[in-house]
PDB file of C-alpha atoms in Angstrom:
ATOM      1  CA  MET W   1     118.733 -33.919 -31.819  1.00  0.00           C
ATOM      2  CA  GLU W   2     117.742 -31.468 -30.419  1.00  0.00           C
ATOM      3  CA  LYS W   3     114.342 -32.261 -27.697  1.00  0.00           C
ATOM      4  CA  LEU W   4     111.903 -29.656 -28.470  1.00  0.00           C
ATOM      5  CA  LEU W   5     109.585 -29.332 -25.197  1.00  0.00           C
ATOM      6  CA  VAL W   6     106.120 -27.736 -26.400  1.00  0.00           C
ATOM      7  CA  PHE W   7     103.753 -26.134 -23.117  1.00  0.00           C
ATOM      8  CA  ASP W   8     100.861 -26.090 -22.545  1.00  0.00           C
ATOM      9  CA  LEU W   9     100.085 -22.174 -20.332  1.00  0.00           C
ATOM     10  CA  ASP W  10      96.954 -22.080 -18.321  1.00  0.00           C
ATOM     11  CA  GLY W  11      97.032 -24.879 -15.951  1.00  0.00           C
ATOM     12  CA  THR W  12     100.746 -26.195 -17.183  1.00  0.00           C
ATOM     13  CA  LEU W  13     103.171 -23.211 -16.446  1.00  0.00           C
ATOM     14  CA  ILE W  14     100.403 -20.276 -15.396  1.00  0.00           C
ATOM     15  CA  ASP W  15      97.857 -20.724 -12.943  1.00  0.00           C
ATOM     16  CA  SER W  16      95.440 -18.052 -14.597  1.00  0.00           C
ATOM     17  CA  ARG W  17      92.534 -19.161 -13.143  1.00  0.00           C
ATOM     18  CA  ALA W  18      91.301 -15.938 -10.797  1.00  0.00           C
ATOM     19  CA  ASP W  19      92.322 -13.484 -13.499  1.00  0.00           C
ATOM     20  CA  LEU W  20      89.464 -15.668 -16.500  1.00  0.00           C
ATOM     21  CA  ALA W  21      87.074 -15.786 -13.768  1.00  0.00           C
ATOM     22  CA  ALA W  22      86.910 -12.248 -12.912  1.00  0.00           C
ATOM     23  CA  ALA W  23      87.083 -10.962 -16.655  1.00  0.00           C
ATOM     24  CA  VAL W  24      83.589 -13.638 -17.117  1.00  0.00           C
ATOM     25  CA  ASN W  25      81.809 -12.258 -13.686  1.00  0.00           C
ATOM     26  CA  THR W  26      82.934  -8.438 -14.619  1.00  0.00           C
ATOM     27  CA  VAL W  27      81.406  -9.505 -17.712  1.00  0.00           C
ATOM     28  CA  ARG W  28      77.755 -11.701 -16.330  1.00  0.00           C
ATOM     29  CA  ALA W  29      77.732  -8.225 -13.327  1.00  0.00           C
ATOM     30  CA  GLU W  30      76.983  -5.764 -16.789  1.00  0.00           C
ATOM     31  CA  GLN W  31      74.456  -8.961 -18.244  1.00  0.00           C
ATOM     32  CA  GLY W  32      72.677  -8.286 -14.264  1.00  0.00           C
ATOM     33  CA  LEU W  33      73.772 -12.255 -13.628  1.00  0.00           C
ATOM     34  CA  ASP W  34      75.010 -14.141 -11.042  1.00  0.00           C
ATOM     35  CA  LEU W  35      78.625 -14.447 -10.300  1.00  0.00           C
ATOM     36  CA  LEU W  36      80.443 -17.816 -11.136  1.00  0.00           C
ATOM     37  CA  THR W  37      82.901 -19.342  -8.465  1.00  0.00           C
ATOM     38  CA  VAL W  38      86.630 -20.128  -9.830  1.00  0.00           C
ATOM     39  CA  GLU W  39      85.372 -23.108 -10.295  1.00  0.00           C
ATOM     40  CA  GLN W  40      82.972 -23.366 -11.618  1.00  0.00           C
ATOM     41  CA  VAL W  41      84.993 -20.733 -14.614  1.00  0.00           C
ATOM     42  CA  LYS W  42      88.095 -23.579 -14.217  1.00  0.00           C
ATOM     43  CA  SER W  43      86.068 -26.374 -15.844  1.00  0.00           C
ATOM     44  CA  PHE W  44      85.110 -24.153 -18.779  1.00  0.00           C
ATOM     45  CA  ILE W  45      88.922 -23.697 -19.973  1.00  0.00           C
ATOM     46  CA  GLY W  46      90.637 -25.919 -22.316  1.00  0.00           C
ATOM     47  CA  ASN W  47      89.143 -25.255 -25.688  1.00  0.00           C
ATOM     48  CA  GLY W  48      89.472 -21.393 -25.945  1.00  0.00           C
ATOM     49  CA  ILE W  49      88.438 -18.115 -25.290  1.00  0.00           C
ATOM     50  CA  ARG W  50      85.385 -18.622 -26.877  1.00  0.00           C
ATOM     51  CA  LYS W  51      84.320 -22.189 -26.154  1.00  0.00           C
ATOM     52  CA  LEU W  52      85.121 -20.465 -22.325  1.00  0.00           C
ATOM     53  CA  VAL W  53      82.565 -17.196 -23.190  1.00  0.00           C
ATOM     54  CA  GLU W  54      79.752 -19.917 -24.554  1.00  0.00           C
ATOM     55  CA  ARG W  55      80.227 -22.118 -21.320  1.00  0.00           C
ATOM     56  CA  SER W  56      79.841 -19.452 -18.717  1.00  0.00           C
ATOM     57  CA  PHE W  57      76.734 -17.844 -20.170  1.00  0.00           C
ATOM     58  CA  ALA W  58      75.208 -21.199 -20.965  1.00  0.00           C
ATOM     59  CA  ASP W  59      72.926 -19.978 -18.210  1.00  0.00           C
ATOM     60  CA  ALA W  60      71.941 -16.634 -19.623  1.00  0.00           C
ATOM     61  CA  THR W  61      70.137 -15.265 -23.277  1.00  0.00           C
ATOM     62  CA  VAL W  62      72.631 -13.069 -24.157  1.00  0.00           C
ATOM     63  CA  ASP W  63      74.800 -11.592 -27.896  1.00  0.00           C
ATOM     64  CA  LEU W  64      76.945 -13.891 -27.882  1.00  0.00           C
ATOM     65  CA  PRO W  65      79.421 -12.183 -30.243  1.00  0.00           C
ATOM     66  CA  VAL W  66      79.017  -8.652 -28.014  1.00  0.00           C
ATOM     67  CA  VAL W  67      79.419 -10.541 -24.547  1.00  0.00           C
ATOM     68  CA  LEU W  68      83.001 -12.402 -26.566  1.00  0.00           C
ATOM     69  CA  GLU W  69      84.448  -9.241 -27.493  1.00  0.00           C
ATOM     70  CA  ARG W  70      83.235  -7.559 -23.870  1.00  0.00           C
ATOM     71  CA  TYR W  71      84.927 -10.314 -23.015  1.00  0.00           C
ATOM     72  CA  ARG W  72      87.999  -9.859 -24.668  1.00  0.00           C
ATOM     73  CA  THR W  73      88.575  -6.366 -23.237  1.00  0.00           C
ATOM     74  CA  VAL W  74      88.077  -6.882 -20.339  1.00  0.00           C
ATOM     75  CA  TYR W  75      90.437  -9.649 -19.454  1.00  0.00           C
ATOM     76  CA  TYR W  76      93.125  -8.572 -21.889  1.00  0.00           C
ATOM     77  CA  ARG W  77      93.373  -5.520 -19.563  1.00  0.00           C
ATOM     78  CA  GLN W  78      93.312  -7.537 -16.557  1.00  0.00           C
ATOM     79  CA  SER W  79      94.961 -10.758 -17.479  1.00  0.00           C
ATOM     80  CA  VAL W  80      97.686 -10.553 -15.056  1.00  0.00           C
ATOM     81  CA  VAL W  81      96.023  -8.970 -11.852  1.00  0.00           C
ATOM     82  CA  TYR W  82      96.503 -12.849  -9.436  1.00  0.00           C
ATOM     83  CA  THR W  83      97.931 -15.076 -11.846  1.00  0.00           C
ATOM     84  CA  ASN W  84     100.785 -16.764 -10.387  1.00  0.00           C
ATOM     85  CA  ILE W  85     103.600 -18.842 -12.103  1.00  0.00           C
ATOM     86  CA  TYR W  86     103.095 -22.593 -10.687  1.00  0.00           C
ATOM     87  CA  PRO W  87     105.887 -23.512  -7.963  1.00  0.00           C
ATOM     88  CA  GLY W  88     108.953 -24.758  -9.997  1.00  0.00           C
ATOM     89  CA  VAL W  89     108.167 -23.056 -13.388  1.00  0.00           C
ATOM     90  CA  LYS W  90     111.107 -20.356 -13.532  1.00  0.00           C
ATOM     91  CA  ALA W  91     113.460 -22.153 -12.642  1.00  0.00           C
ATOM     92  CA  GLY W  92     112.435 -25.540 -14.054  1.00  0.00           C
ATOM     93  CA  LEU W  93     112.810 -23.654 -17.584  1.00  0.00           C
ATOM     94  CA  ALA W  94     116.382 -21.835 -16.672  1.00  0.00           C
ATOM     95  CA  GLN W  95     117.486 -25.523 -15.820  1.00  0.00           C
ATOM     96  CA  LEU W  96     115.570 -27.305 -19.538  1.00  0.00           C
ATOM     97  CA  GLN W  97     117.271 -24.226 -21.513  1.00  0.00           C
ATOM     98  CA  GLU W  98     121.074 -24.462 -19.822  1.00  0.00           C
ATOM     99  CA  ALA W  99     120.811 -28.252 -20.759  1.00  0.00           C
ATOM    100  CA  GLY W 100     120.280 -27.428 -24.771  1.00  0.00           C
ATOM    101  CA  MET W 101     116.171 -28.402 -24.708  1.00  0.00           C
ATOM    102  CA  VAL W 102     113.985 -26.310 -26.522  1.00  0.00           C
ATOM    103  CA  SER W 103     111.153 -24.781 -25.402  1.00  0.00           C
ATOM    104  CA  THR W 104     107.711 -23.611 -26.805  1.00  0.00           C
ATOM    105  CA  VAL W 105     104.301 -22.854 -26.070  1.00  0.00           C
ATOM    106  CA  LEU W 106     101.472 -24.106 -27.731  1.00  0.00           C
ATOM    107  CA  THR W 107      97.876 -22.252 -25.949  1.00  0.00           C
ATOM    108  CA  ASN W 108      94.465 -22.015 -27.713  1.00  0.00           C
ATOM    109  CA  LYS W 109      94.205 -18.770 -25.833  1.00  0.00           C
ATOM    110  CA  PRO W 110      95.144 -15.769 -28.745  1.00  0.00           C
ATOM    111  CA  GLY W 111      98.857 -15.502 -28.624  1.00  0.00           C
ATOM    112  CA  GLY W 112      98.941 -11.914 -28.443  1.00  0.00           C
ATOM    113  CA  VAL W 113      98.117 -11.813 -25.017  1.00  0.00           C
ATOM    114  CA  SER W 114      99.777 -15.219 -24.100  1.00  0.00           C
ATOM    115  CA  ARG W 115     102.587 -13.164 -25.402  1.00  0.00           C
ATOM    116  CA  SER W 116     101.559 -10.495 -22.774  1.00  0.00           C
ATOM    117  CA  ILE W 117     101.524 -12.100 -20.231  1.00  0.00           C
ATOM    118  CA  LEU W 118     104.843 -14.666 -20.332  1.00  0.00           C
ATOM    119  CA  GLU W 119     106.849 -11.119 -20.991  1.00  0.00           C
ATOM    120  CA  VAL W 120     105.252  -9.757 -18.229  1.00  0.00           C
ATOM    121  CA  LEU W 121     105.920 -13.077 -15.565  1.00  0.00           C
ATOM    122  CA  GLY W 122     109.452 -12.802 -16.944  1.00  0.00           C
ATOM    123  CA  LEU W 123     109.201 -16.223 -19.083  1.00  0.00           C
ATOM    124  CA  LEU W 124     109.141 -15.280 -21.892  1.00  0.00           C
ATOM    125  CA  PRO W 125     112.801 -15.539 -22.971  1.00  0.00           C
ATOM    126  CA  PHE W 126     112.983 -19.255 -21.804  1.00  0.00           C
ATOM    127  CA  PHE W 127     110.948 -20.137 -25.016  1.00  0.00           C
ATOM    128  CA  LYS W 128     112.121 -19.802 -28.489  1.00  0.00           C
ATOM    129  CA  THR W 129     108.384 -19.778 -30.437  1.00  0.00           C
ATOM    130  CA  VAL W 130     104.841 -19.147 -28.445  1.00  0.00           C
ATOM    131  CA  ILE W 131     101.989 -20.210 -31.202  1.00  0.00           C
ATOM    132  CA  GLY W 132      98.182 -19.144 -30.025  1.00  0.00           C
ATOM    133  CA  ALA W 133      95.065 -18.908 -30.762  1.00  0.00           C
ATOM    134  CA  GLU W 134      95.025 -16.232 -33.635  1.00  0.00           C
ATOM    135  CA  ASP W 135      98.343 -17.107 -35.411  1.00  0.00           C
ATOM    136  CA  GLY W 136      96.936 -18.974 -38.308  1.00  0.00           C
ATOM    137  CA  TYR W 137      96.434 -22.353 -36.657  1.00  0.00           C
ATOM    138  CA  ALA W 138      93.352 -24.376 -35.995  1.00  0.00           C
ATOM    139  CA  LEU W 139      93.237 -25.045 -31.391  1.00  0.00           C
ATOM    140  CA  LYS W 140      93.856 -28.324 -29.702  1.00  0.00           C
ATOM    141  CA  PRO W 141      93.436 -30.548 -30.371  1.00  0.00           C
ATOM    142  CA  SER W 142      94.041 -30.290 -33.494  1.00  0.00           C
ATOM    143  CA  SER W 143      98.109 -30.805 -34.510  1.00  0.00           C
ATOM    144  CA  GLU W 144      98.544 -27.970 -36.912  1.00  0.00           C
ATOM    145  CA  GLY W 145      99.793 -25.425 -34.736  1.00  0.00           C
ATOM    146  CA  LEU W 146     102.450 -28.689 -32.560  1.00  0.00           C
ATOM    147  CA  ARG W 147     103.236 -29.506 -36.215  1.00  0.00           C
ATOM    148  CA  ALA W 148     104.351 -26.169 -37.045  1.00  0.00           C
ATOM    149  CA  LEU W 149     106.773 -25.638 -34.430  1.00  0.00           C
ATOM    150  CA  MET W 150     108.909 -29.386 -35.068  1.00  0.00           C
ATOM    151  CA  GLU W 151     108.841 -28.268 -39.164  1.00  0.00           C
ATOM    152  CA  GLU W 152     110.122 -24.777 -37.776  1.00  0.00           C
ATOM    153  CA  HIS W 153     112.883 -26.045 -34.855  1.00  0.00           C
ATOM    154  CA  LYS W 154     113.539 -29.332 -37.374  1.00  0.00           C
ATOM    155  CA  VAL W 155     112.922 -31.930 -35.350  1.00  0.00           C
ATOM    156  CA  ASP W 156     110.803 -35.597 -36.041  1.00  0.00           C
ATOM    157  CA  ALA W 157     108.187 -36.725 -34.005  1.00  0.00           C
ATOM    158  CA  HIS W 158     110.836 -38.426 -31.451  1.00  0.00           C
ATOM    159  CA  SER W 159     112.365 -35.948 -30.316  1.00  0.00           C
ATOM    160  CA  CYS W 160     109.126 -33.775 -29.240  1.00  0.00           C
ATOM    161  CA  TRP W 161     107.029 -33.963 -26.570  1.00  0.00           C
ATOM    162  CA  MET W 162     104.394 -32.462 -25.907  1.00  0.00           C
ATOM    163  CA  ILE W 163     103.541 -30.846 -21.914  1.00  0.00           C
ATOM    164  CA  GLY W 164      99.986 -30.165 -20.769  1.00  0.00           C
ATOM    165  CA  ASP W 165      97.134 -30.583 -18.198  1.00  0.00           C
ATOM    166  CA  HIS W 166      94.161 -31.035 -20.598  1.00  0.00           C
ATOM    167  CA  HIS W 167      92.383 -33.928 -22.763  1.00  0.00           C
ATOM    168  CA  THR W 168      93.310 -31.653 -25.702  1.00  0.00           C
ATOM    169  CA  ASP W 169      97.012 -31.375 -25.297  1.00  0.00           C
ATOM    170  CA  VAL W 170      97.386 -35.448 -25.237  1.00  0.00           C
ATOM    171  CA  MET W 171      94.547 -35.871 -28.164  1.00  0.00           C
ATOM    172  CA  ALA W 172      97.323 -33.050 -30.149  1.00  0.00           C
ATOM    173  CA  GLY W 173      99.985 -34.773 -29.260  1.00  0.00           C
ATOM    174  CA  MET W 174      99.174 -38.120 -30.018  1.00  0.00           C
ATOM    175  CA  ASP W 175      97.471 -37.074 -33.599  1.00  0.00           C
ATOM    176  CA  ALA W 176     101.386 -35.843 -34.051  1.00  0.00           C
ATOM    177  CA  ASP W 177     102.846 -38.409 -32.814  1.00  0.00           C
ATOM    178  CA  VAL W 178     104.817 -37.379 -30.395  1.00  0.00           C
ATOM    179  CA  SER W 179     104.863 -38.042 -26.993  1.00  0.00           C
ATOM    180  CA  THR W 180     102.602 -37.159 -24.603  1.00  0.00           C
ATOM    181  CA  CYS W 181     103.587 -35.821 -20.595  1.00  0.00           C
ATOM    182  CA  PHE W 182     100.155 -34.467 -18.136  1.00  0.00           C
ATOM    183  CA  VAL W 183     100.790 -32.620 -15.614  1.00  0.00           C
ATOM    184  CA  SER W 184      97.670 -33.775 -12.547  1.00  0.00           C
ATOM    185  CA  TYR W 185      98.157 -30.389 -11.118  1.00  0.00           C
ATOM    186  CA  GLY W 186      96.688 -27.997 -12.912  1.00  0.00           C
ATOM    187  CA  PHE W 187      92.970 -27.415 -14.850  1.00  0.00           C
ATOM    188  CA  GLY W 188      92.134 -30.482 -16.872  1.00  0.00           C
ATOM    189  CA  HIS W 189      92.153 -34.332 -16.904  1.00  0.00           C
ATOM    190  CA  THR W 190      92.918 -36.618 -19.714  1.00  0.00           C
ATOM    191  CA  ASP W 191      89.845 -37.737 -20.690  1.00  0.00           C
ATOM    192  CA  ASP W 192      89.983 -41.315 -20.206  1.00  0.00           C
ATOM    193  CA  LEU W 193      93.210 -40.967 -22.409  1.00  0.00           C
ATOM    194  CA  LYS W 194      96.302 -42.240 -21.432  1.00  0.00           C
ATOM    195  CA  PRO W 195      99.742 -39.963 -22.166  1.00  0.00           C
ATOM    196  CA  THR W 196     102.838 -41.103 -21.869  1.00  0.00           C
ATOM    197  CA  GLU W 197     104.051 -40.160 -18.756  1.00  0.00           C
ATOM    198  CA  HIS W 198     102.114 -38.664 -15.711  1.00  0.00           C
ATOM    199  CA  PHE W 199     104.069 -35.888 -13.515  1.00  0.00           C
ATOM    200  CA  ALA W 200     102.062 -34.177 -10.369  1.00  0.00           C
ATOM    201  CA  SER W 201     104.633 -31.270 -10.053  1.00  0.00           C
ATOM    202  CA  PHE W 202     106.757 -29.303 -12.258  1.00  0.00           C
ATOM    203  CA  SER W 203     109.443 -30.214 -10.776  1.00  0.00           C
ATOM    204  CA  GLU W 204     108.831 -34.256 -11.863  1.00  0.00           C
ATOM    205  CA  VAL W 205     108.280 -32.783 -15.626  1.00  0.00           C
ATOM    206  CA  VAL W 206     112.098 -31.224 -15.115  1.00  0.00           C
ATOM    207  CA  GLU W 207     113.787 -34.247 -13.600  1.00  0.00           C
ATOM    208  CA  TYR W 208     111.780 -36.657 -16.341  1.00  0.00           C
ATOM    209  CA  PHE W 209     113.623 -34.243 -19.286  1.00  0.00           C
ATOM    210  CA  LEU W 210     116.871 -33.618 -17.559  1.00  0.00           C
ATOM    211  CA  GLN W 211     117.824 -37.419 -17.203  1.00  0.00           C
ATOM    212  CA  SER W 212     116.011 -38.665 -20.116  1.00  0.00           C
TER     213      SER W 212
END
């Protein structure tokens, strides 16, 4: 049975902190609010766009639906200005593909903009499926999207791995009974959970799967 690798996006494949923060600060400036640092915005990432906006405007009284819609407009227009691929990701995905492994993406970022970002960065051809928010599945830590990927690619839990930088990735993997790989170079933390493996770089991820 082929191996199914399910990657998170932000903080795992791409460093999108600067673009996310720029969009937040554009809207905050429009609202007459002080700007946030990139590190502040980084701490709000991981539970989807609505939670990101809620946390980024928690210090102010705003019309959340209006601010959320404005954030979407701003971010979708400038989502790949400062965003970079993490070192080793593009070459590593090519190696995994050549080795016959199936790579997919499961992200809490909206699916449409996720696919657009991957395409602009030249990563989309490496993924058989990309599932994001608004694609019909509950957000992580729910395992609903992960289970859908397993069903689509006809693999069982023993042949599937969830790879990400956030405790929601680990929780989704655990709920689906798949092995979990936490990458420490991203935005999040394990929240005292115990993933199957820890990696400090994407190259370590690739080496692990090529040798397993």
